[in-house]
Coordinates of C-alpha atoms and ligand atoms in Angstrom, one line a residue:
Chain P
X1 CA 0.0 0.0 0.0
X2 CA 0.7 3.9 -0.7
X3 CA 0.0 6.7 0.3
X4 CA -0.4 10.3 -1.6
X5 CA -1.2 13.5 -0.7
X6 CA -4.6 14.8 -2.3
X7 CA -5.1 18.3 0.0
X8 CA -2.6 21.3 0.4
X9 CA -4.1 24.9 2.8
X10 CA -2.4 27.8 3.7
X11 CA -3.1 30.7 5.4
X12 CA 0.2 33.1 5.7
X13 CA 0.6 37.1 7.5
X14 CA 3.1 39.4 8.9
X15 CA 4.0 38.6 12.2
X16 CA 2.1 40.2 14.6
X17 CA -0.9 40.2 11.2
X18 CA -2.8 37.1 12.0
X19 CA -6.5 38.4 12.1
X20 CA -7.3 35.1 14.0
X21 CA -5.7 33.2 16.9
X22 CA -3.4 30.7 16.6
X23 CA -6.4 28.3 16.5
X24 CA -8.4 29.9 14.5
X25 CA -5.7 30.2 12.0
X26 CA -5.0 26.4 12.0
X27 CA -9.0 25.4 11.5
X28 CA -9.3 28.2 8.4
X29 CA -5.5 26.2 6.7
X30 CA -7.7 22.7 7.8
X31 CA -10.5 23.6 6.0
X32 CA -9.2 24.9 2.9
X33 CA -7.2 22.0 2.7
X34 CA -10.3 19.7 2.8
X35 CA -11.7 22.0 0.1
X36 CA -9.1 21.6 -2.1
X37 CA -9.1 17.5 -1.7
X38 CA -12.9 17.0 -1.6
X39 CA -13.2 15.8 1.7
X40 CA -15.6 17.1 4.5
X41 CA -13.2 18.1 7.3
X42 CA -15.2 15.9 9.8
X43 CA -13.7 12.7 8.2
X44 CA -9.6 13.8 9.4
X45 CA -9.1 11.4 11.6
X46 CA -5.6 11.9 12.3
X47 CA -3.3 14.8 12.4
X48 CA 0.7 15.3 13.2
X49 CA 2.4 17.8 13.7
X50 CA 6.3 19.3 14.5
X51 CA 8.7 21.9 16.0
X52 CA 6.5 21.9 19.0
X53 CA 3.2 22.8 18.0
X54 CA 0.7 23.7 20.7
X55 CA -2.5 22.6 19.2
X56 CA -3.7 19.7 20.6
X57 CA -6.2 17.9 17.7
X58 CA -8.7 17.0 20.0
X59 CA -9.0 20.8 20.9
X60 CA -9.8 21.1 16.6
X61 CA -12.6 18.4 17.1
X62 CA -15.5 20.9 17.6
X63 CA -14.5 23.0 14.8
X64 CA -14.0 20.3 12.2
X65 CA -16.7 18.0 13.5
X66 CA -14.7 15.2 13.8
X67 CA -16.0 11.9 13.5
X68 CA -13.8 10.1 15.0
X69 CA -9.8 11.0 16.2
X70 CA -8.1 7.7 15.6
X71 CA -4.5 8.8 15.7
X72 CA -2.6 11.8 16.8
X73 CA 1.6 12.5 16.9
X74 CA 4.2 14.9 17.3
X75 CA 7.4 15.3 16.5
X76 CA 10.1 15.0 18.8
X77 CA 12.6 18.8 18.2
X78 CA 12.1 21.9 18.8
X79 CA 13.1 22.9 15.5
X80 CA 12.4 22.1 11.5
X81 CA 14.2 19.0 11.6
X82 CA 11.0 17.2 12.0
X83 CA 8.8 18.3 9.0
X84 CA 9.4 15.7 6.7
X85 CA 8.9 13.3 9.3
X86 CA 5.6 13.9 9.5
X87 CA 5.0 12.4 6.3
X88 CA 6.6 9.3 7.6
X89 CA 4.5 8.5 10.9
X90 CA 1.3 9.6 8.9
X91 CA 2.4 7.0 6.4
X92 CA 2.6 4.3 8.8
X93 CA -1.0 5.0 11.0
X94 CA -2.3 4.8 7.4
X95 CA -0.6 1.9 6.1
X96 CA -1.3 0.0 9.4
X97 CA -4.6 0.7 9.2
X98 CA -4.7 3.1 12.4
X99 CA -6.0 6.2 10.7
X100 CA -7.7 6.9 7.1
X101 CA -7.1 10.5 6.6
X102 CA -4.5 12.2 8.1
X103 CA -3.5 16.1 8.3
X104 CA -0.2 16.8 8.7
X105 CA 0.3 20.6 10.3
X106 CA 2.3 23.7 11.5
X107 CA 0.6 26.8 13.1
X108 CA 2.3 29.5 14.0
X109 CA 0.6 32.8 15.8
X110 CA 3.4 34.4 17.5
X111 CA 1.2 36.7 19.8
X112 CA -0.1 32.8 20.7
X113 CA 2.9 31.1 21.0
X114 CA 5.9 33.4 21.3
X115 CA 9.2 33.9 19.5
X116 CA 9.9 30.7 17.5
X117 CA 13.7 31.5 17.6
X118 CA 13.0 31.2 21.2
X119 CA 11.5 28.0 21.4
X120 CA 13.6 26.4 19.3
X121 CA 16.6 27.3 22.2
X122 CA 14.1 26.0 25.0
X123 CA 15.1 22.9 23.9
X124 CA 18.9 23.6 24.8
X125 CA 19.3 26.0 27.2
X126 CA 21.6 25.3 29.6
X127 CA 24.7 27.6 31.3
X128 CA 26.7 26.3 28.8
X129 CA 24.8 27.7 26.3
X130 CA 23.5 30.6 28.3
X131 CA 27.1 31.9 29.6
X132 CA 28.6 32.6 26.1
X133 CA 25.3 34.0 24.5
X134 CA 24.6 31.6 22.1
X135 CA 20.6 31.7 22.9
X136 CA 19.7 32.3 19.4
X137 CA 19.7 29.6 16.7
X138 CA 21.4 32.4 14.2
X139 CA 24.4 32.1 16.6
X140 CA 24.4 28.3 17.0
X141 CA 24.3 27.8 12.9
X142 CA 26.6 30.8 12.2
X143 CA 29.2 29.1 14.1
X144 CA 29.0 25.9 12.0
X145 CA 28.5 28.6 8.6
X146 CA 32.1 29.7 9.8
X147 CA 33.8 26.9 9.8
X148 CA 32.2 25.6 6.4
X149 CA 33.4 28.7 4.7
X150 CA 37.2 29.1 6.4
X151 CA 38.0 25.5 7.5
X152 CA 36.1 23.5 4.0
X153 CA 36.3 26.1 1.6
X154 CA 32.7 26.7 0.7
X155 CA 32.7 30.0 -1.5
X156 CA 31.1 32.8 0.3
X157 CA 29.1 33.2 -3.1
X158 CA 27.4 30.2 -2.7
X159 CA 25.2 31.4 -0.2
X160 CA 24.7 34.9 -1.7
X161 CA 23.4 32.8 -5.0
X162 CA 21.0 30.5 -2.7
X163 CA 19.3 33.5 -1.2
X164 CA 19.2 35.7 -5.2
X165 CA 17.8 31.9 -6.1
X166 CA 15.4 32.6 -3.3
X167 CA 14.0 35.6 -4.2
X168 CA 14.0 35.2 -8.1
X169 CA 11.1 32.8 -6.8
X170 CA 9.6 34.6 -4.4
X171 CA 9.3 37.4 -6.5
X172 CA 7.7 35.3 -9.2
X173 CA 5.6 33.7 -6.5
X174 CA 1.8 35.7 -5.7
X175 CA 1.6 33.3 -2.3
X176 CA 5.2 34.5 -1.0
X177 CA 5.9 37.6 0.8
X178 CA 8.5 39.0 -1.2
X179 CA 6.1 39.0 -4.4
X180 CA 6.7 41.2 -6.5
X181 CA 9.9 42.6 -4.8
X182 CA 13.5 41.5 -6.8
X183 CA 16.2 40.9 -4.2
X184 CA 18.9 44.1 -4.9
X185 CA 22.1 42.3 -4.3
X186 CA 23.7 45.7 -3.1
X187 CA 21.5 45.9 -0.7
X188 CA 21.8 42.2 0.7
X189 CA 25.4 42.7 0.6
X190 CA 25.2 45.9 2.9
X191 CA 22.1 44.8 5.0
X192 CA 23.6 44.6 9.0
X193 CA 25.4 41.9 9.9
X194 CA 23.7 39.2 12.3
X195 CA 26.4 37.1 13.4
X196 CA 29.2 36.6 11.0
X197 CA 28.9 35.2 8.3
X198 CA 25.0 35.9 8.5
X199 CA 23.8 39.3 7.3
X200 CA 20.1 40.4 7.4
X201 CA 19.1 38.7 4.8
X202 CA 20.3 35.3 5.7
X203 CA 18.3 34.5 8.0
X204 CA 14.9 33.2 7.4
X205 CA 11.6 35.2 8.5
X206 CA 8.5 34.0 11.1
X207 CA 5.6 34.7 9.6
X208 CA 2.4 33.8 11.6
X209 CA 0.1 31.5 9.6
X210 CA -0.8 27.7 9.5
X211 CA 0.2 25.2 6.4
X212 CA -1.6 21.9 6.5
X213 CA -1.1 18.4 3.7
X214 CA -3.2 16.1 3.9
X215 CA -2.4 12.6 3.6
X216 CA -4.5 9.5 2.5
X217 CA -4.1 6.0 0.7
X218 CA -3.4 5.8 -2.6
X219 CA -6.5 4.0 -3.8
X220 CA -8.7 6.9 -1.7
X221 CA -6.2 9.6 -3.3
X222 CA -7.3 9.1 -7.1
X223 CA -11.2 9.6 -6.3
X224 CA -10.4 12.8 -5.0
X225 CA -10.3 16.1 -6.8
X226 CA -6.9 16.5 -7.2
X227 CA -4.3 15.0 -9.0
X228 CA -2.2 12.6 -6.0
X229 CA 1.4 13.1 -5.2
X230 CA 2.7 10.1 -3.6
X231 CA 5.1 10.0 -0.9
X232 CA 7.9 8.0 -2.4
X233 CA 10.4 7.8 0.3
X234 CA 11.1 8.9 3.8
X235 CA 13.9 8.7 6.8
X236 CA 14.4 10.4 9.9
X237 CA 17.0 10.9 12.6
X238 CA 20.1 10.7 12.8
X239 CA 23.7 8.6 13.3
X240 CA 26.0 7.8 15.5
X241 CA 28.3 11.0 16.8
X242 CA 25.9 13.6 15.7
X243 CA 22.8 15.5 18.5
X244 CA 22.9 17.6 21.2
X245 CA 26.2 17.4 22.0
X246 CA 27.4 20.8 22.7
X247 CA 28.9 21.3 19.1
X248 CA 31.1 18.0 19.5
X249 CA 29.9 16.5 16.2
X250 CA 32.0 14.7 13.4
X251 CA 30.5 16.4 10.6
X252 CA 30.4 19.6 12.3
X253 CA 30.3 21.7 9.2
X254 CA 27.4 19.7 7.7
X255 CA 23.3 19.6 8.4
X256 CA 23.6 16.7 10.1
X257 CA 21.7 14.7 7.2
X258 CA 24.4 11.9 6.5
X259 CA 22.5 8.7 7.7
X260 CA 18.9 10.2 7.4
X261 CA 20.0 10.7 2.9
X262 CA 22.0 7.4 3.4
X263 CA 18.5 5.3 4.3
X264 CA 16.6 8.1 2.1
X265 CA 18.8 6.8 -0.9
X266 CA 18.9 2.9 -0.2
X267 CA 14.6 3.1 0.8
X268 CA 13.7 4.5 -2.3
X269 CA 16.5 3.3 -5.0
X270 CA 17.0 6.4 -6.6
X271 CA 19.9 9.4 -6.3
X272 CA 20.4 12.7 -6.5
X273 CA 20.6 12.7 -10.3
X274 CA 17.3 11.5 -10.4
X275 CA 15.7 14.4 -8.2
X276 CA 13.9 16.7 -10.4
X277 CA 13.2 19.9 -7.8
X278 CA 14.2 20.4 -4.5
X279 CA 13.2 21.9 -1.5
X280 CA 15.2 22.9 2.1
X281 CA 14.7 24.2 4.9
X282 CA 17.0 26.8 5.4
X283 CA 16.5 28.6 8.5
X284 CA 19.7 30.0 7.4
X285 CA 21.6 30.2 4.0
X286 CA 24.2 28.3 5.1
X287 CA 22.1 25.5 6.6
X288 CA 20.4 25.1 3.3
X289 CA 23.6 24.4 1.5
X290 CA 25.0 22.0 3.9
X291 CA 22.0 19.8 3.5
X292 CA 22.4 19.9 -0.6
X293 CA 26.2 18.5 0.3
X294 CA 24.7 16.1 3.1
X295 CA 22.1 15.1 0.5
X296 CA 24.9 14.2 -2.3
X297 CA 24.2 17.1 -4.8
X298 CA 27.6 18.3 -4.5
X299 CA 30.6 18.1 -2.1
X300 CA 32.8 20.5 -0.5
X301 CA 35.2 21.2 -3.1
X302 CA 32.2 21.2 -6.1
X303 CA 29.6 23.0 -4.0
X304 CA 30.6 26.8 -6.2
X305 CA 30.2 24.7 -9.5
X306 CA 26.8 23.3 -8.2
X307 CA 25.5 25.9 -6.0
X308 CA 25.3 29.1 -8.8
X309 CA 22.1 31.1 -9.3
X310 CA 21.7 29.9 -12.6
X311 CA 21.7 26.2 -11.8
X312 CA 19.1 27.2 -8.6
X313 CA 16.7 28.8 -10.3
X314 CA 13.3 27.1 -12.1
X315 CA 12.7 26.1 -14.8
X316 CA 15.9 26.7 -16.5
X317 CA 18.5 25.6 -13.6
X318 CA 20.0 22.2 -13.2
X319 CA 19.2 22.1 -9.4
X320 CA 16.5 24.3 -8.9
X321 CA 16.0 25.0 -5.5
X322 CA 13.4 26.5 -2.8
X323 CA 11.2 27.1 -6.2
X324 CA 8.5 28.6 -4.1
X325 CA 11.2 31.0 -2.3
X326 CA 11.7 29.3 0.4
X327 CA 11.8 30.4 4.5
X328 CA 13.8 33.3 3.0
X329 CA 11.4 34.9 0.6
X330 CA 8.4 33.0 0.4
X331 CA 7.5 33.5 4.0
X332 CA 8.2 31.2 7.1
X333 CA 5.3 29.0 8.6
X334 CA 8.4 26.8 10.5
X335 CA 9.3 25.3 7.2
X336 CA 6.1 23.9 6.3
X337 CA 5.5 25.9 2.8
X338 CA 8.7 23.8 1.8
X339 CA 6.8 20.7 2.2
X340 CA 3.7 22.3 0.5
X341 CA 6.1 23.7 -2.4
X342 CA 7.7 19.8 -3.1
X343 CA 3.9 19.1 -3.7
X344 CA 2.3 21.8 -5.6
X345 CA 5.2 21.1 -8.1
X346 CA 4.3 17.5 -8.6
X347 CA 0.7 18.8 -9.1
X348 CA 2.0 21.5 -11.8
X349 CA 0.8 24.3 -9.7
X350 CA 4.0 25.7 -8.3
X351 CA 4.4 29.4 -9.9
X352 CA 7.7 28.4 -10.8
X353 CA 6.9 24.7 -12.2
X354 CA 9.9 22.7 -12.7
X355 CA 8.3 20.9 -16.3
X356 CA 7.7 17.1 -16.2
X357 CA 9.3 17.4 -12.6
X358 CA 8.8 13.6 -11.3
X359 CA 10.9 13.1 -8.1
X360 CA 10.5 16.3 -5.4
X361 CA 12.7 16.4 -2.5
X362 CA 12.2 17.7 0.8
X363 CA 14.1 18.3 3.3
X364 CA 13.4 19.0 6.7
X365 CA 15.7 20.9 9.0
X366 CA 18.7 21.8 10.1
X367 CA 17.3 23.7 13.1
X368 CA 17.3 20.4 15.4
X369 CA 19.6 17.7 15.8
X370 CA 17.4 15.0 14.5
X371 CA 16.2 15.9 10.6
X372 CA 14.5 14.4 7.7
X373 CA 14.0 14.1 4.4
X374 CA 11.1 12.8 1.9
X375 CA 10.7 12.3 -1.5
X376 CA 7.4 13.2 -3.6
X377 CA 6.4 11.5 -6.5
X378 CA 4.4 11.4 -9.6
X379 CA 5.3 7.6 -9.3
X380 CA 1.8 5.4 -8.1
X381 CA 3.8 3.2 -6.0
Chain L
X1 CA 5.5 32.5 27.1
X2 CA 9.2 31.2 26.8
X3 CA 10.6 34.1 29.1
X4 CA 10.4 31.3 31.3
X5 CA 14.3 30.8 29.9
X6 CA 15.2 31.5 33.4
X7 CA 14.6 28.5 34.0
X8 CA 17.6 27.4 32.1
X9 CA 19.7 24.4 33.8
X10 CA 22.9 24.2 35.2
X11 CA 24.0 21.9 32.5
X12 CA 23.6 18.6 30.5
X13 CA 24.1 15.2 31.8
X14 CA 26.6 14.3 34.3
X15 CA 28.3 17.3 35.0
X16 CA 28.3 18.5 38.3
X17 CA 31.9 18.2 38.6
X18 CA 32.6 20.9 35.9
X19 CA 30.7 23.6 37.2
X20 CA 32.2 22.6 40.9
X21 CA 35.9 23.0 39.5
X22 CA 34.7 25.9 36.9
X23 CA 33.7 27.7 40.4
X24 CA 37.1 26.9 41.6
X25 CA 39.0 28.5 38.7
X26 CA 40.0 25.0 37.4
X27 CA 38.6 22.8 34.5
X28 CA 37.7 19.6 34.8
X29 CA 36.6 16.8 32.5
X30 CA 35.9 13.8 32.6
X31 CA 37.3 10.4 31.1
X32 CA 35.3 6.8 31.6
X33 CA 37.0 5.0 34.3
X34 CA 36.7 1.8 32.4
X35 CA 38.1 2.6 28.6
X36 CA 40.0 5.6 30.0
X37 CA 38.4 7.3 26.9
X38 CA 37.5 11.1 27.4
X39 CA 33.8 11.7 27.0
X40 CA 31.9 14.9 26.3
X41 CA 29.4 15.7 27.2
X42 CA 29.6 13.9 30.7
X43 CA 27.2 10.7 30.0
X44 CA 26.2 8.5 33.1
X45 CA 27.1 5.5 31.0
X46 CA 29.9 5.4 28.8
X47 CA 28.3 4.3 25.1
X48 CA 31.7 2.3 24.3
X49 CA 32.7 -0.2 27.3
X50 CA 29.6 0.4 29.3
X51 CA 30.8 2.0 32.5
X52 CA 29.0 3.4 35.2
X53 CA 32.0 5.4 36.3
X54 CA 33.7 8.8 35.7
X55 CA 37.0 9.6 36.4
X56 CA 37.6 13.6 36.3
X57 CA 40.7 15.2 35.5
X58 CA 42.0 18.8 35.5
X59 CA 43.2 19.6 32.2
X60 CA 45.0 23.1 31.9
X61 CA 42.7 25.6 29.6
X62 CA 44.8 25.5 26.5
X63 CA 43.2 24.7 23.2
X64 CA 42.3 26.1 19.4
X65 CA 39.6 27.9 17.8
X66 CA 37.1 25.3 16.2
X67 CA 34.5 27.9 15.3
X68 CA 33.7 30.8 16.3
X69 CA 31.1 33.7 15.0
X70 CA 31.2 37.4 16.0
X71 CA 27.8 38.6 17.1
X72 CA 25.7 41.7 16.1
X73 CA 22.1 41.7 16.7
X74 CA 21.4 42.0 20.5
X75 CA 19.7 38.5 21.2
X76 CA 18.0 38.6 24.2
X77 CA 19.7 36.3 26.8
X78 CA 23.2 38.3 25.9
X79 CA 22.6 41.2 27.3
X80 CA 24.8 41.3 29.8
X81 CA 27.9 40.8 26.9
X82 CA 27.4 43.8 24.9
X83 CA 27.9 43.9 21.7
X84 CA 29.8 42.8 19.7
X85 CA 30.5 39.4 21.0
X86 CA 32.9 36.4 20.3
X87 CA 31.7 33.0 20.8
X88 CA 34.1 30.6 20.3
X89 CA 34.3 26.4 20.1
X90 CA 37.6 25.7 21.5
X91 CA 39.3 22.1 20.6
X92 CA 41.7 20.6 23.6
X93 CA 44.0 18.6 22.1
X94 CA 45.1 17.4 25.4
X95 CA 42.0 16.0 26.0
X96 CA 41.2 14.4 22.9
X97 CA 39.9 17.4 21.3
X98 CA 36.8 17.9 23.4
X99 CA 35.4 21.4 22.3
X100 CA 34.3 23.7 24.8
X101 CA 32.1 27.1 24.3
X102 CA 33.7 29.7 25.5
X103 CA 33.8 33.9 24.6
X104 CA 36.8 34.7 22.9
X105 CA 38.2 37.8 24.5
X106 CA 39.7 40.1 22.9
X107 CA 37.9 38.3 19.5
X108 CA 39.5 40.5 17.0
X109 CA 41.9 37.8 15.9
X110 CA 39.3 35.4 15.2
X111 CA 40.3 32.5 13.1
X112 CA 39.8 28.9 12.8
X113 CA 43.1 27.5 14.6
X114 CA 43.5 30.3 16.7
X115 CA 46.1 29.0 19.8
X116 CA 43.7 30.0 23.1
X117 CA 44.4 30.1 26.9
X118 CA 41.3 30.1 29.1
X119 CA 40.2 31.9 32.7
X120 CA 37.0 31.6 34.4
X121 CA 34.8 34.7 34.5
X122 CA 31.4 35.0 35.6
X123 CA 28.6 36.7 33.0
X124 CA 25.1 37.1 33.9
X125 CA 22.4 36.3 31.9
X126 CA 18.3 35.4 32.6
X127 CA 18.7 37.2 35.7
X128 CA 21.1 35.2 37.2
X129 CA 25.1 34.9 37.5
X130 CA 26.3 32.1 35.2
X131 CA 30.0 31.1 35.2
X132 CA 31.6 30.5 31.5
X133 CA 35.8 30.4 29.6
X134 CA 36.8 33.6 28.9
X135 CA 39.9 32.1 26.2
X136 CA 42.3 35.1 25.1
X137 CA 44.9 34.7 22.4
X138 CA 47.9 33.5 23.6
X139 CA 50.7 35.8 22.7
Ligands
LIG401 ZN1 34.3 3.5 28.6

């Protein structure tokens, strides 16, 4: 048995813009998503969520109407690391017959639930951590961003290009925040400085808002209205000298994908030459890169061949990347218009479709030490 | 809602004996009494032979920049640093290359490789003191 995703909703503000609560916010992304798969919202029976999301599903059962809530996860991470991973548990309640329908989901209302950036350091906080100020994750991932650039080698450019790649999208995309608005590279080269390497524009946005994919089997997925994207592959984790180790990692300089692509790889039989379009999380430039080298599109010494602003960019680019414009520029829902992106261009309804794309990666994190990654497909099985 | 970062612990794991020497002036790590491997950050049970058992050793605060960023933006929780700030990973080769945080102090000279010597100083963040390695160039 497969699954496929038949339902994608979105509701995205400013921070601070939400004209709902959190709650509110997370029912109206629900609902739409129904709409858009032809399903009445009382029939979600299971929903899973990430990045420690407050709303508990059986607080959404008098707004949806729920039949019947047969299955309910979460993530373990503060952070993005987990997105993807959703995909995988909701996989498994529906291929072991625990749950039928299942809404995967990320609400964010800031006035509700704070600072993200903040929570996100909940999860480490300790005098260690506290005593040098490194309570932001900016300062956590710039550390490893240095040491990629001076100690590997990894042009500076690269991540100027990955953010231009950004934008270009964003710009072209009505759904993202930056629409409409070109990315002037003087003026990302002179925005203030966050931590070194990171300037302003970096460094992903918070948006307040709520993204929602629903999830069903494959049979259920082609009566429904729209054309199923089936979830190929997915891994999560992570191996053996890599987690919350105070910065002791091998691999320091990396996004801590290595065994989660590894398993990604061998699970679904295909490489990176086969992926079509991809989409990371990149809660910081840097971060994003590091998971295309943990991920196998390039290495340390090819990453400035691979990682150029013609190759990122869709549909003319050989890699093109965060096609929807990413945390960066399409706005920031804790990663989960990635996930809806590596969908809507299997569908054909990205606004920066990747033709004929086939195999859509996602993946989810850095931002936590355990990540993972999935693969969409136009593939039935 | 997460102001309650005051709440912040003292540390991770098995540690006590850090923050006792740090408050002594002294650094102290620990190595598994059984495999005589250095381990960091202090586990209860060594992951390699299976011991229960720490044995902690000073180690003199000498070591090289691993990473390091200089900070800008005025995150809350660093008030107390100013701005801007030097946080550095420091390797120890005499311990096996355990890396330590630490604020690098001057941080001008920045660098990947960087040879460091460490103090103790106390910052104060969260509304409380918190002790942490000032490491300076060495000269
Ligand atoms: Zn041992």
């Amino acid at each position: 048995m497969s699954t496929a995703v038949v339902g994608l909703g979105v509701r995205q503000y400013k921070r601070g813009a939400a004209p709902m609560s959190e709650h509110g916010v997370l029912v109206r992304a629900i609902v739409d998503a129904c709409e858009d798969a032809g399903i009445d919202p009382a029939d979600v029976d299971g929903f899973v969520t990430y990045g420690d999301d407050k709303n508990e599903p059986v607080r959404l059962m008098s707004d949806l109407g729920t039949k019947e809530l047969s299955w309910s996860s979460q993530i373990f991470g503060g952070g993005g690391g987990g997105i993807a991973a959703t995909f995988g548990v909701a996989a498994a309640a529906i291929i072991s017959g625990q749950a039928k329908t299942v809404a995967v989901f990320r609400a964010l209302v800031q006035d509700n639930s704070g600072r993200m950036s903040a929570a996100v350091m909940a999860h480490h906080l300790t005098d260690y951590i506290v005593g040098v100020g490194l309570t932001a994750p900016a300062v956590e991932c710039a550390m490893r961003a240095q040491r990629m650039l001076e100690h590997h080698g990894v042009p500076r450019q690269c991540m100027e290009d990955l953010v231009r790649a950004s934008y270009y999208h964003g710009a072209r995309n009505p759904k993202a925040v930056s629409y409409g608005k070109e990315l002037d590279v003087e003026e990302y080269r002179a925005s203030r400085i966050i931590a070194e390497p990171f300037h302003l524009f970096d460094c992903s946005r918070e948006n307040d808002g709520a993204g929602v994919v629903i999830l069903t089997t494959a049979e259920r997925a082609r009566d429904l209205k729209q054309k199923p994207v089936y979830l190929k592959g997915v891994a999560q984790g992570t191996g053996k000298g890599w987690g919350d180790l105070l910065q002791n990692d091998a691999d320091y300089a990396s996004a801590g994908f290595k065994s989660v692509s590894r398993r990604l790889w061998a699970q679904t039989g295909l490489t990176p030459a086969d992926i079509d379009v991809v989409q990371v999380y990149e809660n910081f430039s840097a971060q994003g890169i590091a998971s295309l080298i943990d991920h196998g599109f390039c290495t340390y010494d090819t990453v400035g061949e691979v990682v150029r602003y013609e190759n990122l960019i869709a549909p003319t680019g050989k890699l093109p990347v965060n096609t929807g414009g990413g945390n960066l520029a399409q706005g920031f829902i804790h990663g989960i218009g990635t996930a809806i992106e590596a969908v809507e261009q299997l569908r054909g309804t990205s606004a920066n479709p990747v033709p004929g794309a086939r195999y859509s990666l996602l993946a989810g994190g850095p931002g936590a030490p355990t990540v993972s990654s999935a693969i969409f497909s136009t593939d039935t099985e | 809602m997460y102001d309650g970062m005051e709440v912040a612990l003292n540390g991770l794991g098995n540690d006590a004996n850090y923050w006792r020497a740090l408050g002594e002036g002294r650094l102290s790590l620990p190595k598994c009494a059984g495999c005589k491997r250095w381990v960091w950050p202090a586990p209860f049970r060594c992951s390699e032979c299976g011991s229960w058992e720490l044995a902690w050793q000073d180690v003199e605060m000498k070591g090289e920049v691993y990473a390091w960023t200089r900070v800008r933006h005025p995150f809350g929780g660093a008030e107390a640093l100013g701005l801007p700030y030097v946080v550095a990973s420091v390797a120890l080769p005499q311990a096996n290359g355990i890396r330590l945080f630490g604020l690098l102090e001057p941080g001008d000279d920045a660098a990947i490789g960087l040879k460091v010597t460490g103090k103790v100083r106390t910052t104060h963040a969260f509304d409380r003191d918190v002790l942490a390695i000032s490491w300076s160039p060495v000269a």
